[in-house]
XYZ file of N, CA and C in Angstrom:
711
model
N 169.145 95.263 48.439
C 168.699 95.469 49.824
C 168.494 96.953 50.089
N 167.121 97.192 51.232
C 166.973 98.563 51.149
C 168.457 99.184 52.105
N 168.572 100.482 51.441
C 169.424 101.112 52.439
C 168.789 101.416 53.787
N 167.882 101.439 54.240
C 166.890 101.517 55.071
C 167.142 100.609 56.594
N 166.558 100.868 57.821
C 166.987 100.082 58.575
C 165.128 99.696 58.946
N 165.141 98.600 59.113
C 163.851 97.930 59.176
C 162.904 98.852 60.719
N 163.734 99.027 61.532
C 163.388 99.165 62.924
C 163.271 100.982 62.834
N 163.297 101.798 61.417
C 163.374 103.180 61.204
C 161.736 103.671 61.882
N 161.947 104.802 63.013
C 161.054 104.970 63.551
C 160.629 106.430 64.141
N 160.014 107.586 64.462
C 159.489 108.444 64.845
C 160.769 108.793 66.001
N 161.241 110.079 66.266
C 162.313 109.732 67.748
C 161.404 110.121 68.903
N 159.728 110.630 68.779
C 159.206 110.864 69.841
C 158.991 109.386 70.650
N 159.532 109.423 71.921
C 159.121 108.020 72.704
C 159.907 107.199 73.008
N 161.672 107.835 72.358
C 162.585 106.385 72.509
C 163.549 107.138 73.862
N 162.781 106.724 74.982
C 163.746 107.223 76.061
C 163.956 105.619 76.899
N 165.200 104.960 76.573
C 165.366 103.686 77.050
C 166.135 104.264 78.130
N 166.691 103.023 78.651
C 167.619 103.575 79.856
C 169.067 103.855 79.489
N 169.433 102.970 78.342
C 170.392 103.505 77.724
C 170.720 104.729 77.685
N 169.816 105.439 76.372
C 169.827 106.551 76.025
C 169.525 107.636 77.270
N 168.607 106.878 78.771
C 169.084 108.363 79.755
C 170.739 108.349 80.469
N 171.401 107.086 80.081
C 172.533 107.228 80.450
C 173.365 107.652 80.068
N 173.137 107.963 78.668
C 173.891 108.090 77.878
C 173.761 109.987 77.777
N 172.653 110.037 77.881
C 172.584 111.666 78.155
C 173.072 112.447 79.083
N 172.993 111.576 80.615
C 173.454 112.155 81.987
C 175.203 111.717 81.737
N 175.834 111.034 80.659
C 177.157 110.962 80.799
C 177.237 112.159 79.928
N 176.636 112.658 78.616
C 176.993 113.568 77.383
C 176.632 115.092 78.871
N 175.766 115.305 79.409
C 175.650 116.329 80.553
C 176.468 116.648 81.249
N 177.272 115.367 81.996
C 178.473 115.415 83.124
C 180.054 115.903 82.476
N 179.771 115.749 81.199
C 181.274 115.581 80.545
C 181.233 117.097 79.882
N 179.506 117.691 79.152
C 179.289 119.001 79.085
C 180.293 120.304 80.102
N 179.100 119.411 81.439
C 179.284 120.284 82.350
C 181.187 120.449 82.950
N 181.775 119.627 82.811
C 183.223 119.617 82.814
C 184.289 120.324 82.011
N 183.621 120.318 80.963
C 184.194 121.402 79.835
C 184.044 122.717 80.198
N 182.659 123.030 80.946
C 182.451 124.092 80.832
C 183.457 124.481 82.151
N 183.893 124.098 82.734
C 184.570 124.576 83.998
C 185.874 124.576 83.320
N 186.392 124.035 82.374
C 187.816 123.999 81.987
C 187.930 125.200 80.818
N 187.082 125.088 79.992
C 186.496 126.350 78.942
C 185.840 126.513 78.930
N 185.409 127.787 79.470
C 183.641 128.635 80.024
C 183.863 128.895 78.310
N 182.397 128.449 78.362
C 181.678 128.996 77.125
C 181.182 130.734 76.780
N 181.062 130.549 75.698
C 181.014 132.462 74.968
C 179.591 132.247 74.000
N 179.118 133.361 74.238
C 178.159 134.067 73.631
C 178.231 133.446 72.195
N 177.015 132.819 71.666
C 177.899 132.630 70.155
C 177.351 133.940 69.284
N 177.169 135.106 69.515
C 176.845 136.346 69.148
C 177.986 137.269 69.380
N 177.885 137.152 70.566
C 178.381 138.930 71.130
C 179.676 138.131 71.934
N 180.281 137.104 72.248
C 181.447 135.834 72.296
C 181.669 136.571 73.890
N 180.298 136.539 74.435
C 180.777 137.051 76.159
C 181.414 135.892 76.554
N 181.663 135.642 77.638
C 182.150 134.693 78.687
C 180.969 133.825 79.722
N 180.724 132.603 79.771
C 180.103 132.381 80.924
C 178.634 131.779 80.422
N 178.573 131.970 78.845
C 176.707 131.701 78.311
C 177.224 131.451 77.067
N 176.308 130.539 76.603
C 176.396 129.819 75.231
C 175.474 131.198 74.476
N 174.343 131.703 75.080
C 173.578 132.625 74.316
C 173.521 133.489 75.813
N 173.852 134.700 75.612
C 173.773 135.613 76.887
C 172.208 136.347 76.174
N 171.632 136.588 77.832
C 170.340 137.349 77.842
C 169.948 138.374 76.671
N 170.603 139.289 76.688
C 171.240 140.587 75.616
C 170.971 140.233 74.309
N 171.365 139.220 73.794
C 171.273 138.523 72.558
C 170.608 137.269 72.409
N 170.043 136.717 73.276
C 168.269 135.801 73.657
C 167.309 136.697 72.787
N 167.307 137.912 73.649
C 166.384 139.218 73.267
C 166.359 139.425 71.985
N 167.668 139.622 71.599
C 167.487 140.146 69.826
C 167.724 139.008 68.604
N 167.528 138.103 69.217
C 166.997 136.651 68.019
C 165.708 136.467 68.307
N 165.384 136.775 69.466
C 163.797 137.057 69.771
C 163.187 137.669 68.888
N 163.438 138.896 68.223
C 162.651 139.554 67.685
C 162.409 139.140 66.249
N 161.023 138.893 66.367
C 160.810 137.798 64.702
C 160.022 138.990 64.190
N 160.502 138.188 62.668
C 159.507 139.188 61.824
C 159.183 138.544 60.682
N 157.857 139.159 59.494
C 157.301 138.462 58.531
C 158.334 137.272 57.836
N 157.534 135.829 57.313
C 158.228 135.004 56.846
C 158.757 135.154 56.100
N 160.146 135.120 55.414
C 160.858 135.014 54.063
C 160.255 134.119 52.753
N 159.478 134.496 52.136
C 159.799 133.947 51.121
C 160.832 133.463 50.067
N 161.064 132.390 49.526
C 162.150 132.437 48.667
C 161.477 131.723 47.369
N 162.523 131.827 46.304
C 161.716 131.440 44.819
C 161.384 130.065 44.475
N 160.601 129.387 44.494
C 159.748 128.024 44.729
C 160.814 126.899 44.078
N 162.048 126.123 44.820
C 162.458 124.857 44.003
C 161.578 124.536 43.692
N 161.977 123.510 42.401
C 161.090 122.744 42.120
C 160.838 121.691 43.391
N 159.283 120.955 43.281
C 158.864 119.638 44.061
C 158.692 120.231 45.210
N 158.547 121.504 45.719
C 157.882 121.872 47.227
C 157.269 122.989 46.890
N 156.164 122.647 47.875
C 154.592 123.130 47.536
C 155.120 124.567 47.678
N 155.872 124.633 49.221
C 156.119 126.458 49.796
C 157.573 126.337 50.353
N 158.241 127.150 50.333
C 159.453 127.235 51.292
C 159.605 128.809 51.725
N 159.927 128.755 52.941
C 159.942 129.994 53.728
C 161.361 129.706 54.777
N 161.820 130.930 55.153
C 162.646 131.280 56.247
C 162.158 131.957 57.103
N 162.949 132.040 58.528
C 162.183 133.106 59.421
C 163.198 134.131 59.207
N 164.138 134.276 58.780
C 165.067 135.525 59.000
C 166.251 135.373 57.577
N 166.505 136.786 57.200
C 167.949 136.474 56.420
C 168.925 136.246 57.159
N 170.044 135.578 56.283
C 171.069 134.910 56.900
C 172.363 136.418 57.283
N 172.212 136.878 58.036
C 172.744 137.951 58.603
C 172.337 138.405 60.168
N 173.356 138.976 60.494
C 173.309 139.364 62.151
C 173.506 138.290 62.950
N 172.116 138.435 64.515
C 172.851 138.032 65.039
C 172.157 136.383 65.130
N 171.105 136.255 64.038
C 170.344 135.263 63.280
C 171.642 134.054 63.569
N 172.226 135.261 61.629
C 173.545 134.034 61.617
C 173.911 133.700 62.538
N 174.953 134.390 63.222
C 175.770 134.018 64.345
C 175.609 132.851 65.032
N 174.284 132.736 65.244
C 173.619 131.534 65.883
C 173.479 130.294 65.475
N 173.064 130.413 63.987
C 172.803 129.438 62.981
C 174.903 128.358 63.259
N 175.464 129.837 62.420
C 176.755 128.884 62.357
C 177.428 128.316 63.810
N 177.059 128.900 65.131
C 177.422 128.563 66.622
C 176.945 127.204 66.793
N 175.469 127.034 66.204
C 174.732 125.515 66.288
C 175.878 124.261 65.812
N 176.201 124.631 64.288
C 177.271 124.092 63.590
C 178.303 123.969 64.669
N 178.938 123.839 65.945
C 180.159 123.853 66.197
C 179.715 123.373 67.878
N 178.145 123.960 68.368
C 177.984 123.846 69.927
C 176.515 123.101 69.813
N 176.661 121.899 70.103
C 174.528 121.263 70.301
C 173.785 122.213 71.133
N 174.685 123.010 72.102
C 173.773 123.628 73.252
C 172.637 123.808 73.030
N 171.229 123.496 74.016
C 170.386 123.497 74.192
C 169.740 124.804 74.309
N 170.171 125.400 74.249
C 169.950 127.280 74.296
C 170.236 127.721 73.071
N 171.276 127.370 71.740
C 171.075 127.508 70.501
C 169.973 126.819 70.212
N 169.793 125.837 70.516
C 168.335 124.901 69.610
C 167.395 125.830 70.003
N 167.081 126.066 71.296
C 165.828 126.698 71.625
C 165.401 128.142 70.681
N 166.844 128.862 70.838
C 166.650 130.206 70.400
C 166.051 130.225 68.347
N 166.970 129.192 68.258
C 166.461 129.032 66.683
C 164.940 127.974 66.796
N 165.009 127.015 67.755
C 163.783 126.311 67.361
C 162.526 127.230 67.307
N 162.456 128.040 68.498
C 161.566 129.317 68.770
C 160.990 129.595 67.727
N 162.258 130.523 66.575
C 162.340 131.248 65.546
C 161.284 130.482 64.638
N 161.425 128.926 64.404
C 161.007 128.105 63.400
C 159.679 128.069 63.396
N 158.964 127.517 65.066
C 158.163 127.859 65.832
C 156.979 128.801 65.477
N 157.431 129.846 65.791
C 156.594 131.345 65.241
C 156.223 131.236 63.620
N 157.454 131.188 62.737
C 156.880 131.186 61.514
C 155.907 130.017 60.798
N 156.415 128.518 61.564
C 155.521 127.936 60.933
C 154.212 128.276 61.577
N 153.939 128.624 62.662
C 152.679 128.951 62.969
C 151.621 130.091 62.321
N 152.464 131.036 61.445
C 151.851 132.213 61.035
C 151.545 131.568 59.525
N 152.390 130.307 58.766
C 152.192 129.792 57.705
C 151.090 128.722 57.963
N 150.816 128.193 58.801
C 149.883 127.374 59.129
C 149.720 126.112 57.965
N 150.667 125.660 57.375
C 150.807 124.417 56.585
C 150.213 123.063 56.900
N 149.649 122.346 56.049
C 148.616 121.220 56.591
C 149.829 119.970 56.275
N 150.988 120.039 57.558
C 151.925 118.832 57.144
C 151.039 117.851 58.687
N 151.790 116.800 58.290
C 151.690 115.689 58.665
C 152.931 114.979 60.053
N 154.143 114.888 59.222
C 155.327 114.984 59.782
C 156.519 115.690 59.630
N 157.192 115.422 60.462
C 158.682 116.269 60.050
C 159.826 115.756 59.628
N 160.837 116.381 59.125
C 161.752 115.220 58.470
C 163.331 116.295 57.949
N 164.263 116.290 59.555
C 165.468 117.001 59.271
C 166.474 116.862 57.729
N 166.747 117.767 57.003
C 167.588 117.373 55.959
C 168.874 116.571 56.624
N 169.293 115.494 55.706
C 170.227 114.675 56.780
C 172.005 115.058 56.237
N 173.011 114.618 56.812
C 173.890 114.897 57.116
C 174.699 113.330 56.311
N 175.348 113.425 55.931
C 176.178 111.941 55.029
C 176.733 111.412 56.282
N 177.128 110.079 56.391
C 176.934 109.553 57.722
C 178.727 109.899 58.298
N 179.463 109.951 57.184
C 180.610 110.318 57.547
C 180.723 111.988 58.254
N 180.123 112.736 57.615
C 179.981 114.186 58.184
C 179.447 114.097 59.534
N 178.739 113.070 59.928
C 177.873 113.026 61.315
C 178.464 112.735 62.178
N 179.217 111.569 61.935
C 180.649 110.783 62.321
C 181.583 112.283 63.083
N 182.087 113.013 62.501
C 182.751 113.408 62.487
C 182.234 114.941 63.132
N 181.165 115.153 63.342
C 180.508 116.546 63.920
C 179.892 115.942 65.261
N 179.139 114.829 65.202
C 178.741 113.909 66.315
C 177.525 114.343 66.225
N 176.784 115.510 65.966
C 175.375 115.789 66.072
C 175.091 115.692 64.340
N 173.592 116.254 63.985
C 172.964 116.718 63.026
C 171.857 118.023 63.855
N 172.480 119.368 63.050
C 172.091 120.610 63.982
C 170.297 120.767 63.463
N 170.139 119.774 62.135
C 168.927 119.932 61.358
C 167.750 119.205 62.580
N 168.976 118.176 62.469
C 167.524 116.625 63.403
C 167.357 117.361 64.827
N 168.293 118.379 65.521
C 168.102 118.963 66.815
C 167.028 119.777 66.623
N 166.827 120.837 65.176
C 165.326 121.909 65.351
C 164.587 121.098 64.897
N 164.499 119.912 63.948
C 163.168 119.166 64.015
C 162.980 118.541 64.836
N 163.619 118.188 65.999
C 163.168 117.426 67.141
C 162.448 118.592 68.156
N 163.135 119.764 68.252
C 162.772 121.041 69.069
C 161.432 121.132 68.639
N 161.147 121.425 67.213
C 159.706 121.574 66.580
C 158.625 120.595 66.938
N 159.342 119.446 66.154
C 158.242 118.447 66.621
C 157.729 118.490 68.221
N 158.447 118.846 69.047
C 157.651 118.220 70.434
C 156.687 119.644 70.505
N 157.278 120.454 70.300
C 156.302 122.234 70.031
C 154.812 121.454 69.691
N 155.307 121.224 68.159
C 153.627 121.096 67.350
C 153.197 119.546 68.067
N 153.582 118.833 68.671
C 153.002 117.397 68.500
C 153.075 116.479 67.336
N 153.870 117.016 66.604
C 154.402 115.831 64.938
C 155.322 115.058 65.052
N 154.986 114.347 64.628
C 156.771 112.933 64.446
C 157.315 113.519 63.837
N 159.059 113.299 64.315
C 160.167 113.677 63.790
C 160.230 112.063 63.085
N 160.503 112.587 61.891
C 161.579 110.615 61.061
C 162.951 111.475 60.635
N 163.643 111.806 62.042
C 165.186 111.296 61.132
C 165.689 110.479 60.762
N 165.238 109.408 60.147
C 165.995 108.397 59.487
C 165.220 108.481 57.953
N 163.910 109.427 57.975
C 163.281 109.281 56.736
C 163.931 109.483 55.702
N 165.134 110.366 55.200
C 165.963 110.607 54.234
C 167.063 110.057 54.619
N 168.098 109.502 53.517
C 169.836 109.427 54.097
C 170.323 109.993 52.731
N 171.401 110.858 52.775
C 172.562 111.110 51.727
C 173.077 109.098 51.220
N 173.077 109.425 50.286
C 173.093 107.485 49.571
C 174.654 108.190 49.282
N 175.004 109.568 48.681
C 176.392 109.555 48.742
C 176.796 110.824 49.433
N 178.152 111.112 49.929
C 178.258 111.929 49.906
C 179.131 113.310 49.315
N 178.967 114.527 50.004
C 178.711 115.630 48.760
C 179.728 116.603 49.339
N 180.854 117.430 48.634
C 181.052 118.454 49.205
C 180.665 118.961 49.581
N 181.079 120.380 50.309
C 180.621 121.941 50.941
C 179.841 122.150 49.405
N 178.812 122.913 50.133
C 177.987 123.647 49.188
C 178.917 125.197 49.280
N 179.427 125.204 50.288
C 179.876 126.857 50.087
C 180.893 127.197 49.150
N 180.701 128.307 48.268
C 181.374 128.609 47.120
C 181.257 127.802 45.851
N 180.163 127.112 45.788
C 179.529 126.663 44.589
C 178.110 127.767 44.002
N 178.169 127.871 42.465
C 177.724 128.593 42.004
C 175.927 127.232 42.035
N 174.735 128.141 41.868
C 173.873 127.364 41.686
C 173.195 126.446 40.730
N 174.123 126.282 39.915
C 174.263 125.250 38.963
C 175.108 124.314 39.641
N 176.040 124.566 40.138
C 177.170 123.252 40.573
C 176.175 122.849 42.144
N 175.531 123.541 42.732
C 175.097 123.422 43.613
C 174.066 122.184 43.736
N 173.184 122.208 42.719
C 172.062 121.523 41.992
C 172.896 120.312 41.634
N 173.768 120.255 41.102
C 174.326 119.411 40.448
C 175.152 118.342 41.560
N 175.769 118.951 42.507
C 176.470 118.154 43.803
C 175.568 117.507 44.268
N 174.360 117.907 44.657
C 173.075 116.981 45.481
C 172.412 116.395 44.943
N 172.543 116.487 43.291
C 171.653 115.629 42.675
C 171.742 114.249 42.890
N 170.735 113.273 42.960
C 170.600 112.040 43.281
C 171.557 111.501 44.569
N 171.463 112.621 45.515
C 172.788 112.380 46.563
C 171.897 112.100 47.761
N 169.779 112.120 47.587
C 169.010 111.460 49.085
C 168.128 110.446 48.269
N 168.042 109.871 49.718
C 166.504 108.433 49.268
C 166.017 108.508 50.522
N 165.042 108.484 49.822
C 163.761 108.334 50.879
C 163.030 107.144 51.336
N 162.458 106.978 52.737
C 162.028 105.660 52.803
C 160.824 105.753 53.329
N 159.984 105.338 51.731
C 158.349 105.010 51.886
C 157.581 104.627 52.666
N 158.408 103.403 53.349
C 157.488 102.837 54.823
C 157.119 104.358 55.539
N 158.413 105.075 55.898
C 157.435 106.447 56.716
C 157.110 107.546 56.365
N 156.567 107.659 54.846
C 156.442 108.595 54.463
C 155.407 108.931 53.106
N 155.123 107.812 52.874
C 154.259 107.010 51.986
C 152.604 107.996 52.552
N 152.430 108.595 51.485
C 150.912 109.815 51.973
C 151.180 110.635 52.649
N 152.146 111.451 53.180
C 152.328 111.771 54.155
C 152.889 113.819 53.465
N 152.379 114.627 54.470
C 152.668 115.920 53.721
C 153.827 116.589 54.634
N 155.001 116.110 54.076
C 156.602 116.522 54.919
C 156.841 117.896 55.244
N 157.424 118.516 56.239
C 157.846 119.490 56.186
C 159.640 119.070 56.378
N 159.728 119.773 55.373
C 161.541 119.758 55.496
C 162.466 120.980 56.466
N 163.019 120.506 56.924
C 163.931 121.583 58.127
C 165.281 121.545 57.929
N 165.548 122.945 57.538
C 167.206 122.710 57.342
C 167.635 124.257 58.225
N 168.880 124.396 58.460
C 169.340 125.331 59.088
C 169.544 126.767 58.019
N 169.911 126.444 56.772
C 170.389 128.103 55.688
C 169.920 127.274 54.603
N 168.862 128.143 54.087
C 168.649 128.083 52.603
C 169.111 129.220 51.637
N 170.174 128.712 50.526
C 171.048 129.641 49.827
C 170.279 129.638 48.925
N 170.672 128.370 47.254
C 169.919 128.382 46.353
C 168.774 127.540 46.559
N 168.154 126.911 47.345
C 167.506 125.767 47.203
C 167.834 124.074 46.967
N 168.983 124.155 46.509
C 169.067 123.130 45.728
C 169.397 122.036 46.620
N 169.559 121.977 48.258
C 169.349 120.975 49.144
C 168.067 120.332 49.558
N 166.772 121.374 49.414
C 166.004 120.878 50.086
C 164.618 120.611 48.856
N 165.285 120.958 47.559
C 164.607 120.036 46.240
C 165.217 118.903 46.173
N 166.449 118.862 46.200
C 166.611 117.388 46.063
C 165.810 116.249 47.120
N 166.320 117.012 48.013
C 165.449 116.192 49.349
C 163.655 116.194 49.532
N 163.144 117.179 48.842
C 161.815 116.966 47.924
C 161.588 116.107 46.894
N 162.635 116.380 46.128
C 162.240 114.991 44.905
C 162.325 113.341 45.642
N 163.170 113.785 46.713
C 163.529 112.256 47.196
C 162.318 111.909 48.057
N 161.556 112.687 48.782
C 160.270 112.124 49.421
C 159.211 111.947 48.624
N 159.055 112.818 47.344
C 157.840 112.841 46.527
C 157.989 111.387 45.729
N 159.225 111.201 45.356
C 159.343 109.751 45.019
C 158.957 108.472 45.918
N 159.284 108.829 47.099
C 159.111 107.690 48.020
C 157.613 107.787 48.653
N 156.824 108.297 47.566
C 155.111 108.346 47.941
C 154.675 109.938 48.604
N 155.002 110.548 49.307
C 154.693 111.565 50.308
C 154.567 112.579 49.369
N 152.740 113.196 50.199
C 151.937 113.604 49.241
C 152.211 115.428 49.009
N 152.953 115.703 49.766
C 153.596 117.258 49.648
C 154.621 117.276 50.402
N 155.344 118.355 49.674
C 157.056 118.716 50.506
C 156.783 120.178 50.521
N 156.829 120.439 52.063
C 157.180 122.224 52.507
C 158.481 122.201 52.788
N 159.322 123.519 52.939
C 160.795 123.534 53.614
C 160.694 124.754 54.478
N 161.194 124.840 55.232
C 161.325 125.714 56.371
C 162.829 125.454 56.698
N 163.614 127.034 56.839
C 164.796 127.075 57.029
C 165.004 128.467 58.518
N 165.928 128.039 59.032
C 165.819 129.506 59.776
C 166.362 130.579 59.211
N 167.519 130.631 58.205
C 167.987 131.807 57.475
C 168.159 131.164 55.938
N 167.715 132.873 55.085
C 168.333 132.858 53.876
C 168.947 132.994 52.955
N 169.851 132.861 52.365
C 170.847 133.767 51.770
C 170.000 134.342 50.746
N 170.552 136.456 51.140
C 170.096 136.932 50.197
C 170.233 137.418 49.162
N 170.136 136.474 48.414
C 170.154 136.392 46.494
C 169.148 137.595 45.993
């Protein structure tokens, strides 16, 4: 049986009533926290702002795309920034806060560069999260900038197009051999949405590559006729 869920679908368009209730309760319960623990800068850790003005400004400032050295199975992969300052800061704040003001500030970032790369994709498709890690974080910070992106460009998001079939330690403090080796055969892809189709992959830090080849080999298998990756930071190797 496929691992796949039959009803796997685009997330532009699924606003039931459920899901607005379910948002205006995740909002009300937000907004309650924030009165019990005012939120901090995830930069400069002010008081009172998830991203204060000051440091809006200086993730603002983009510059030429990163190249990095071609995994195998994707056509191009680029970053908008190295993984340093106040880039990072943001990147790992996403990891810990959904706020809608981290997505923006990094979706932005993603935004600009894919536009200066001008790639002939099709759809989009967040690197995914093992369902226990998701479980347990409650978001996926990947499926939040490909959802940010997608409504930008007008592309379908398929987060459900990849799943981790197992899952994988921390990549951090693995050398890039063990790295390659942890994710190997660790996504599958599902052909129904992706079958011809020229993916762009979105992940939050690209170190060695070796997350978002695997997750290339896993769409190129499941039919889809090119894999790009786009990351917002890179580690610089």
């Amino acid at each position: 049986m496929s691992e796949f869920s039959a009803e796997a679908r685009p997330t532009t368009g699924l606003f039931s009533s459920e899901n607005r209730q379910i948002k205006l309760l995740r909002g009300l319960w937000s907004a309650a926290l924030d009165l019990l623990y005012p939120p901090r800068c995830g930069v400069c850790n002010r008081i009172d702002t998830h991203l204060c003005p000051r440091c809006t400004a200086i993730i603002a400032e983009y510059g030429e795309p990163i190249e990095r050295d071609l995994p195998e199975n994707l056509t191009a992969s680029y970053a908008t920034a190295l993984h340093e300052g106040g880039v990072r800061s943001v990147v790992l704040a996403l990891k810990e806060d959904r706020h809608e003001s981290l997505v923006a500030a990094l979706g932005e970032r993603l935004l600009f560069t894919f536009n200066q790369l001008k790639w002939p994709i099709s759809c989009i498709v967040p690197v995914p999260l093992h369902s226990s890690r998701l479980h347990e974080r409650g978001y996926n910070q990947s499926a939040l900038l490909a959802g940010y992106l997608g409504k930008k460009l007008a592309y379908p998001v398929y987060t459900e197009a990849i799943i981790r079939v197992r899952d994988t330690q921390h990549q951090v403090g693995l050398s890039g051999d063990e790295r390659r080796m942890n994710v190997q055969k660790a996504f599958q892809a599902n052909p129904t949405l992706i079958a011809d189709h020229a993916v762009l992959l979105i992940d939050d830090v690209f170190t060695t590559g070796a997350t978002l080849q695997a997750c290339a080999e896993a769409v190129l298998k499941a039919g889809a006729a090119q894999a790009f990756g786009l990351t917002v930071t890179a580690a610089d190797v």
